[in-house]
Coordinates of N, CA and C in Angstrom, one line a residue:
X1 N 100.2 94.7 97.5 CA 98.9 94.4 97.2 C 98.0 95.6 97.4
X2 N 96.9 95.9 97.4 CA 96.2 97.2 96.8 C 94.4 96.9 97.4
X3 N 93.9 97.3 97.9 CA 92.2 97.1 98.1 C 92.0 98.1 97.6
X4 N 91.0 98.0 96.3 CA 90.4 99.4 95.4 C 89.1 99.5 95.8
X5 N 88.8 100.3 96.6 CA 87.5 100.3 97.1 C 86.9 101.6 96.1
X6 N 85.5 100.9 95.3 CA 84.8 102.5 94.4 C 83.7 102.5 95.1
X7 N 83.3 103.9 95.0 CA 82.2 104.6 95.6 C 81.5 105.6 94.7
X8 N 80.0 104.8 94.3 CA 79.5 105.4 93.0 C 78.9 106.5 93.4
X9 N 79.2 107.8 92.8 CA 78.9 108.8 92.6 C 77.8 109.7 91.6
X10 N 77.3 108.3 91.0 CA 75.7 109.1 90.4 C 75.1 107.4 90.5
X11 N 73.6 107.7 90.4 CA 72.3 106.9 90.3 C 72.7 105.8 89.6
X12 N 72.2 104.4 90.0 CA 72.7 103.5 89.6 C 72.1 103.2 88.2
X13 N 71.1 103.6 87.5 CA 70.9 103.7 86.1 C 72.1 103.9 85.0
X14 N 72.7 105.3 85.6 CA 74.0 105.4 85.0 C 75.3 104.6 85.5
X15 N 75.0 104.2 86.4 CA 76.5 102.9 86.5 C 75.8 101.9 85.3
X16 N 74.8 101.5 85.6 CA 74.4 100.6 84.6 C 74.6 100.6 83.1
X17 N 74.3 102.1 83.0 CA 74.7 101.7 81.5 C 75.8 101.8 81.2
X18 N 77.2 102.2 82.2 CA 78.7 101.6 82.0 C 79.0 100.3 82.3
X19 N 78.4 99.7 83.0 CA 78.8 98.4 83.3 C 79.5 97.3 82.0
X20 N 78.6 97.1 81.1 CA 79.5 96.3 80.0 C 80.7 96.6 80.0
X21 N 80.8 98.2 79.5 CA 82.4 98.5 79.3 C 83.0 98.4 80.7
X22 N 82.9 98.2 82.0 CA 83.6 98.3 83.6 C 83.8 96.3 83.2
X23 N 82.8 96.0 82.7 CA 83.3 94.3 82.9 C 84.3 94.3 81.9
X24 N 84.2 94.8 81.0 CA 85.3 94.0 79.7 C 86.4 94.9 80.3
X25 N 86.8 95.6 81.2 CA 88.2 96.2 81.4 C 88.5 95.1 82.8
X26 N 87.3 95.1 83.6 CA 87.9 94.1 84.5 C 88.4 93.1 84.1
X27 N 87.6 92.3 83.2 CA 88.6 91.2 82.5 C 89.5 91.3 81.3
X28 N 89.7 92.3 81.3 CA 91.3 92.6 80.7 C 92.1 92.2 81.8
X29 N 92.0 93.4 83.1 CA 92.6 93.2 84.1 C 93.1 92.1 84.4
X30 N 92.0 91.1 84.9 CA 92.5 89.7 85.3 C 93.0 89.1 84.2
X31 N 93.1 89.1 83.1 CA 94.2 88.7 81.9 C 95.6 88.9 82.6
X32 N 96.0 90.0 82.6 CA 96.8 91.1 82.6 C 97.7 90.6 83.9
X33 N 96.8 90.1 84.9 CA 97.7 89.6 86.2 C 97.0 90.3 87.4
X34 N 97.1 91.0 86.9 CA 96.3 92.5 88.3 C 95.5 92.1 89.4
X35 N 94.4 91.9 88.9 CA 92.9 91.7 89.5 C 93.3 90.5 90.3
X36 N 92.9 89.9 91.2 CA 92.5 88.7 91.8 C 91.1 88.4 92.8
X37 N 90.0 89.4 92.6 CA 88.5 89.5 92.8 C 88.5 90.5 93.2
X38 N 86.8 90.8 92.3 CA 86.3 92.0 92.8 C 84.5 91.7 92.8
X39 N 84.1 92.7 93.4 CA 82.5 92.4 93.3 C 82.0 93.6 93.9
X40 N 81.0 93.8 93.8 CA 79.8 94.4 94.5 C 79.4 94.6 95.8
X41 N 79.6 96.0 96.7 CA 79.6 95.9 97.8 C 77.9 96.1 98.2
X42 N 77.7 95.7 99.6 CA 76.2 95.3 100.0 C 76.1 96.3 100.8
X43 N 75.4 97.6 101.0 CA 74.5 97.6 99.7 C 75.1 98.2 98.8
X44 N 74.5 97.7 97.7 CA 75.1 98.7 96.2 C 75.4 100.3 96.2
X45 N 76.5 100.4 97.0 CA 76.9 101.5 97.0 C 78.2 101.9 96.0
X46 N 78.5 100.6 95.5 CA 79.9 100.4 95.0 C 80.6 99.2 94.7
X47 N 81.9 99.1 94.7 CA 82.3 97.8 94.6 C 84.0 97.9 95.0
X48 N 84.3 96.8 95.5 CA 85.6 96.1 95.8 C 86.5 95.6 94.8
X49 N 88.2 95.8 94.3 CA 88.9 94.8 93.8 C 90.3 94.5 94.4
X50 N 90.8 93.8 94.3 CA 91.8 93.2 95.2 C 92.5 93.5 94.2
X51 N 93.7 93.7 94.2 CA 95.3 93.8 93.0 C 96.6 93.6 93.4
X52 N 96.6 93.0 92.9 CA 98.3 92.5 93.1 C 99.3 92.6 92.2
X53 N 100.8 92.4 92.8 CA 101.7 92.3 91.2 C 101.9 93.6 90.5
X54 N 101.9 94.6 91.3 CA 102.0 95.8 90.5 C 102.6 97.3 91.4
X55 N 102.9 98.1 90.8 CA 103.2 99.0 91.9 C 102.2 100.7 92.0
X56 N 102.2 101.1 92.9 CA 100.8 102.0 92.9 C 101.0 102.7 91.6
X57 N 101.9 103.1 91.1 CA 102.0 104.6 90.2 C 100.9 103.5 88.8
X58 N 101.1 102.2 88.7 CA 100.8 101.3 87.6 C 99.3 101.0 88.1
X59 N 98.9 100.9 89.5 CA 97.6 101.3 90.2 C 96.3 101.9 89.5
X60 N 97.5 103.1 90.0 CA 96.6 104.4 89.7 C 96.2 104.8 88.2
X61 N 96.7 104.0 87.6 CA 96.8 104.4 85.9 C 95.7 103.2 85.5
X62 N 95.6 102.3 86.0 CA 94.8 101.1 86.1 C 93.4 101.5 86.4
X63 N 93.3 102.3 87.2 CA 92.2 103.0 87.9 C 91.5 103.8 86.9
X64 N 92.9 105.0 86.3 CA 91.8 105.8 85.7 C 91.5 105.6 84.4
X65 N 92.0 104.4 84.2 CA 90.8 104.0 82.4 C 89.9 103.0 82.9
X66 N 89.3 102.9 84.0 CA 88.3 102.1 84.0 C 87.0 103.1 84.0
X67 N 86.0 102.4 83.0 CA 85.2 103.3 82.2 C 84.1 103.7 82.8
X68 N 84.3 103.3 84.5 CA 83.2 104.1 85.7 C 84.2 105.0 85.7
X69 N 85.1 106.0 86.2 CA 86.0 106.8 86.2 C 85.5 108.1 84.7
X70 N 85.7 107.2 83.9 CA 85.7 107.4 82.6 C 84.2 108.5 82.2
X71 N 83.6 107.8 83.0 CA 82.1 107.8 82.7 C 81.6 109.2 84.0
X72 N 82.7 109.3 84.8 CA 82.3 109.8 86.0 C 80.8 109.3 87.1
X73 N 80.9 107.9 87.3 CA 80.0 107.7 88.0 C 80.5 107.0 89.4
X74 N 81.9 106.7 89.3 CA 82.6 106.6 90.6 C 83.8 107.4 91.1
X75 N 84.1 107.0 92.4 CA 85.3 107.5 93.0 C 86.1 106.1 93.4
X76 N 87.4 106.4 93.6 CA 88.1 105.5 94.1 C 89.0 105.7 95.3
X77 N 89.2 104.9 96.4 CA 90.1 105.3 97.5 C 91.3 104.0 97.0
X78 N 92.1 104.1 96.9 CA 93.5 103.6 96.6 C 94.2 102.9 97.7
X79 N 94.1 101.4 98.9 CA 95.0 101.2 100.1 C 95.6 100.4 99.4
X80 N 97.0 100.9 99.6 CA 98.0 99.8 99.6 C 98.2 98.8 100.6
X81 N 98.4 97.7 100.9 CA 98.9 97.1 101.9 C 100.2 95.8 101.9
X82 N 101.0 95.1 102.8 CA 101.8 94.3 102.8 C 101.3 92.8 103.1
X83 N 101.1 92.2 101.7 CA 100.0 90.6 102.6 C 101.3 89.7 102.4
X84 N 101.5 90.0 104.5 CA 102.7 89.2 104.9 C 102.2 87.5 105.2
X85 N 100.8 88.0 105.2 CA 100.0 86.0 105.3 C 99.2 86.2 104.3
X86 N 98.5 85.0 103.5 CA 97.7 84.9 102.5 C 97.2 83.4 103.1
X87 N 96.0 83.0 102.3 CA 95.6 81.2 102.3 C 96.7 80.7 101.5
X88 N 96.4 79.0 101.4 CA 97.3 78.8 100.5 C 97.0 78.7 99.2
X89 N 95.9 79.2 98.6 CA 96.0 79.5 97.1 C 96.3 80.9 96.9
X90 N 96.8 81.6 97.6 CA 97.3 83.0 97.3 C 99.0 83.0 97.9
X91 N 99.3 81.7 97.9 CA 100.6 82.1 99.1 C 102.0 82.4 97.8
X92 N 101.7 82.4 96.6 CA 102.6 83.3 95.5 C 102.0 84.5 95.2
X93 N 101.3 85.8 96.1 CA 101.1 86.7 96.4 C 101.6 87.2 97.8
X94 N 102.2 86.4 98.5 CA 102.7 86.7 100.3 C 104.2 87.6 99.8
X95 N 104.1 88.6 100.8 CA 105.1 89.4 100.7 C 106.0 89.8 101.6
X96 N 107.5 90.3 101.9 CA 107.6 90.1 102.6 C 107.8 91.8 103.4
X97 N 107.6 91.7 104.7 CA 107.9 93.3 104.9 C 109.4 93.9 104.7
X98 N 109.5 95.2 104.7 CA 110.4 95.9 104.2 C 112.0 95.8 105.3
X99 N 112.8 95.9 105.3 CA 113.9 96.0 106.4 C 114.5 96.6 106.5

C-alpha cells in the first residue's frame, strides 16, 4: 500500500485550472483498482491518496501522468507501507509482512 502525499508547488489559481484534468485521472484511477481515497489536505497546501494493489515501479508511473505533475504545479513524496491491520471494509487490502 502506498500514501501519496502532493505538495503544490505554484499558486493555487494554477492548480485550479488543472484540476478538471487531476479529477478525471483520479477517477480513472479508482476504476483502475488503485486509488482507495484521496482529498485535500488542511490547509490547502496539497492533497493525500491512499493506493493499493500495485507495486511502486507501477506507483510511480501512476504519479507521473497525473496532470498536476504534468502541469508542474505539484510535488510528490512516494511512502510505501505494509497494512498488516486494516477496518473491516478494507480487510481485502491487509497484507502480510515479509519472512
Amino acid at each position: 500500500m502506498f500514501v501519496l502525499e502532493l505538495t503544490y508547488t505554484a499558486p493555487l489559481a494554477r492548480v485550479d485550472e488543472a484540476l478538471p484534468d487531476h479529477v478525471a485521472w483520479l477517477e480513472k484511477e479508482y476504476a483502475a483498482g488503485h486509488f482507495l481515497a484521496a482529498g485535500r489536505k488542511v490547509p490547502r497546501d496539497g492533497g493525500v491518496i491512499l493506493a493499493a494493489g500495485t507495486d511502486r515501479a507501477t506507483v510511480e508511473r501512476i504519479v507521473a501522468e497525473d496532470p498536476f505533475v504534468r502541469a508542474g504545479v505539484c510535488e510528490y513524496r512516494v511512502t510505501e507501507f505494509v497494512a498488516t491491520t486494516t477496518a473491516p471494509a478494507l480487510e481485502q487490502y491487509r497484507e502480510q509482512l515479509p519472512s
